[in-house]
Amino acid sequence: MSLQNNKVFSMLSIAAKAGHVASGEFATEKAVKTGLAYLVIVSEEASDNTKKMFTNMTDFYGVPLYQFGTKEELGHFIGKQFRASLAITDENLAKAVEKHLIQSKTE
């Protein structure tokens, strides 16, 4: 795991502890549709159906979407079981996580 990936996961951990993460398919979908989501992360292991559904939804609602991490990693760093998707509901935290996600893609 690269240093940037560690930063993404530690930022997710901070967001979760602050109560700014909606995780799981239904909570993530609700956060996007109610305008609370500023960033959506879908696990790289998520089903093609799940990826397509969130891609279409986030495109429609104008929310950035990234495929990142395994289901186990996403769940672990937010203190839950496996998670295929999550939404960050704080604008500043979302921007910080997105910055690290972009950097991790370029490594």
Coordinates of C-alpha atoms in Angstrom, one line a residue:
M1 CA 0.0 0.0 0.0
S2 CA 1.4 3.4 -1.0
L3 CA 1.8 6.3 1.3
Q4 CA -1.0 8.2 -0.6
N5 CA -3.4 5.2 -0.1
N6 CA -2.6 5.4 3.6
K7 CA -3.5 9.0 3.6
V8 CA -6.8 8.3 1.9
F9 CA -7.6 5.6 4.4
S10 CA -6.6 7.8 7.4
M11 CA -8.8 10.6 6.1
L12 CA -11.7 8.2 5.7
S13 CA -11.1 7.1 9.3
I14 CA -11.2 10.7 10.5
A15 CA -14.4 11.4 8.5
A16 CA -16.0 8.3 10.0
K17 CA -15.1 9.3 13.6
A18 CA -16.5 12.7 12.9
G19 CA -19.8 11.2 11.7
H20 CA -19.4 12.3 8.1
V21 CA -19.6 9.0 6.3
A22 CA -22.6 7.2 5.0
S23 CA -21.7 3.6 4.2
G24 CA -23.4 0.7 2.5
E25 CA -25.4 0.8 -0.7
F26 CA -28.6 2.2 0.7
A27 CA -27.1 4.9 2.9
T28 CA -24.7 6.0 0.1
E29 CA -27.6 6.2 -2.3
K30 CA -29.7 8.2 0.1
A31 CA -26.8 10.6 0.8
V32 CA -26.4 11.2 -2.9
K33 CA -30.1 11.7 -3.7
T34 CA -30.7 14.0 -0.7
G35 CA -27.7 16.2 -1.6
L36 CA -25.6 15.3 1.4
A37 CA -22.8 13.5 -0.4
Y38 CA -19.8 15.5 -1.5
L39 CA -17.8 12.4 -2.6
V40 CA -18.6 8.8 -3.3
I41 CA -16.1 5.9 -3.1
V42 CA -17.0 2.5 -4.6
S43 CA -14.7 -0.4 -3.9
E44 CA -12.7 -1.8 -6.8
E45 CA -14.2 -5.2 -5.9
A46 CA -17.8 -4.0 -6.1
S47 CA -20.0 -5.7 -8.7
D48 CA -20.3 -4.2 -12.2
N49 CA -23.9 -3.5 -11.4
T50 CA -23.0 -1.5 -8.3
K51 CA -20.3 0.5 -10.1
K52 CA -22.7 1.3 -13.0
M53 CA -25.5 2.3 -10.6
F54 CA -23.3 4.7 -8.7
T55 CA -21.6 6.0 -11.8
N56 CA -25.0 6.9 -13.3
M57 CA -26.3 8.3 -10.1
T58 CA -23.3 10.5 -9.3
D59 CA -23.1 11.7 -12.9
F60 CA -26.8 12.8 -12.6
Y61 CA -26.3 14.5 -9.2
G62 CA -22.9 15.9 -10.0
V63 CA -21.0 14.1 -7.2
P64 CA -17.4 13.0 -7.7
L65 CA -17.0 9.2 -7.8
Y66 CA -13.8 7.2 -7.3
Q67 CA -13.2 3.5 -7.4
F68 CA -10.7 2.8 -4.6
G69 CA -9.7 0.1 -2.2
T70 CA -11.1 -3.3 -1.4
K71 CA -14.4 -3.9 0.4
E72 CA -12.5 -5.1 3.5
E73 CA -10.2 -2.0 3.5
L74 CA -13.1 0.5 3.1
G75 CA -15.0 -1.2 5.9
H76 CA -12.0 -1.6 8.2
F77 CA -11.0 2.1 8.0
I78 CA -14.5 3.3 8.8
G79 CA -14.9 0.8 11.7
K80 CA -17.5 -1.4 9.9
Q81 CA -17.7 -4.8 8.2
F82 CA -17.1 -5.0 4.4
R83 CA -18.3 -2.0 2.5
A84 CA -18.7 -1.7 -1.3
S85 CA -19.6 1.9 -1.2
L86 CA -19.5 5.0 1.0
A87 CA -20.2 8.7 0.8
I88 CA -18.5 11.5 2.6
T89 CA -21.0 14.1 3.8
D90 CA -18.7 16.9 4.8
E91 CA -17.5 19.2 2.0
N92 CA -14.1 20.0 3.4
L93 CA -13.3 16.4 4.3
A94 CA -14.5 15.3 0.9
K95 CA -12.1 17.8 -0.8
A96 CA -9.2 16.6 1.3
V97 CA -9.9 12.9 0.5
E98 CA -10.4 13.7 -3.2
K99 CA -7.0 15.4 -3.2
H100 CA -5.3 12.3 -1.9
L101 CA -7.3 10.1 -4.2
I102 CA -6.1 12.1 -7.2
Q103 CA -2.5 11.9 -6.0
S104 CA -2.8 8.1 -5.4
K105 CA -3.9 7.7 -9.0
T106 CA -0.7 9.4 -10.3
E107 CA 1.7 7.3 -8.3

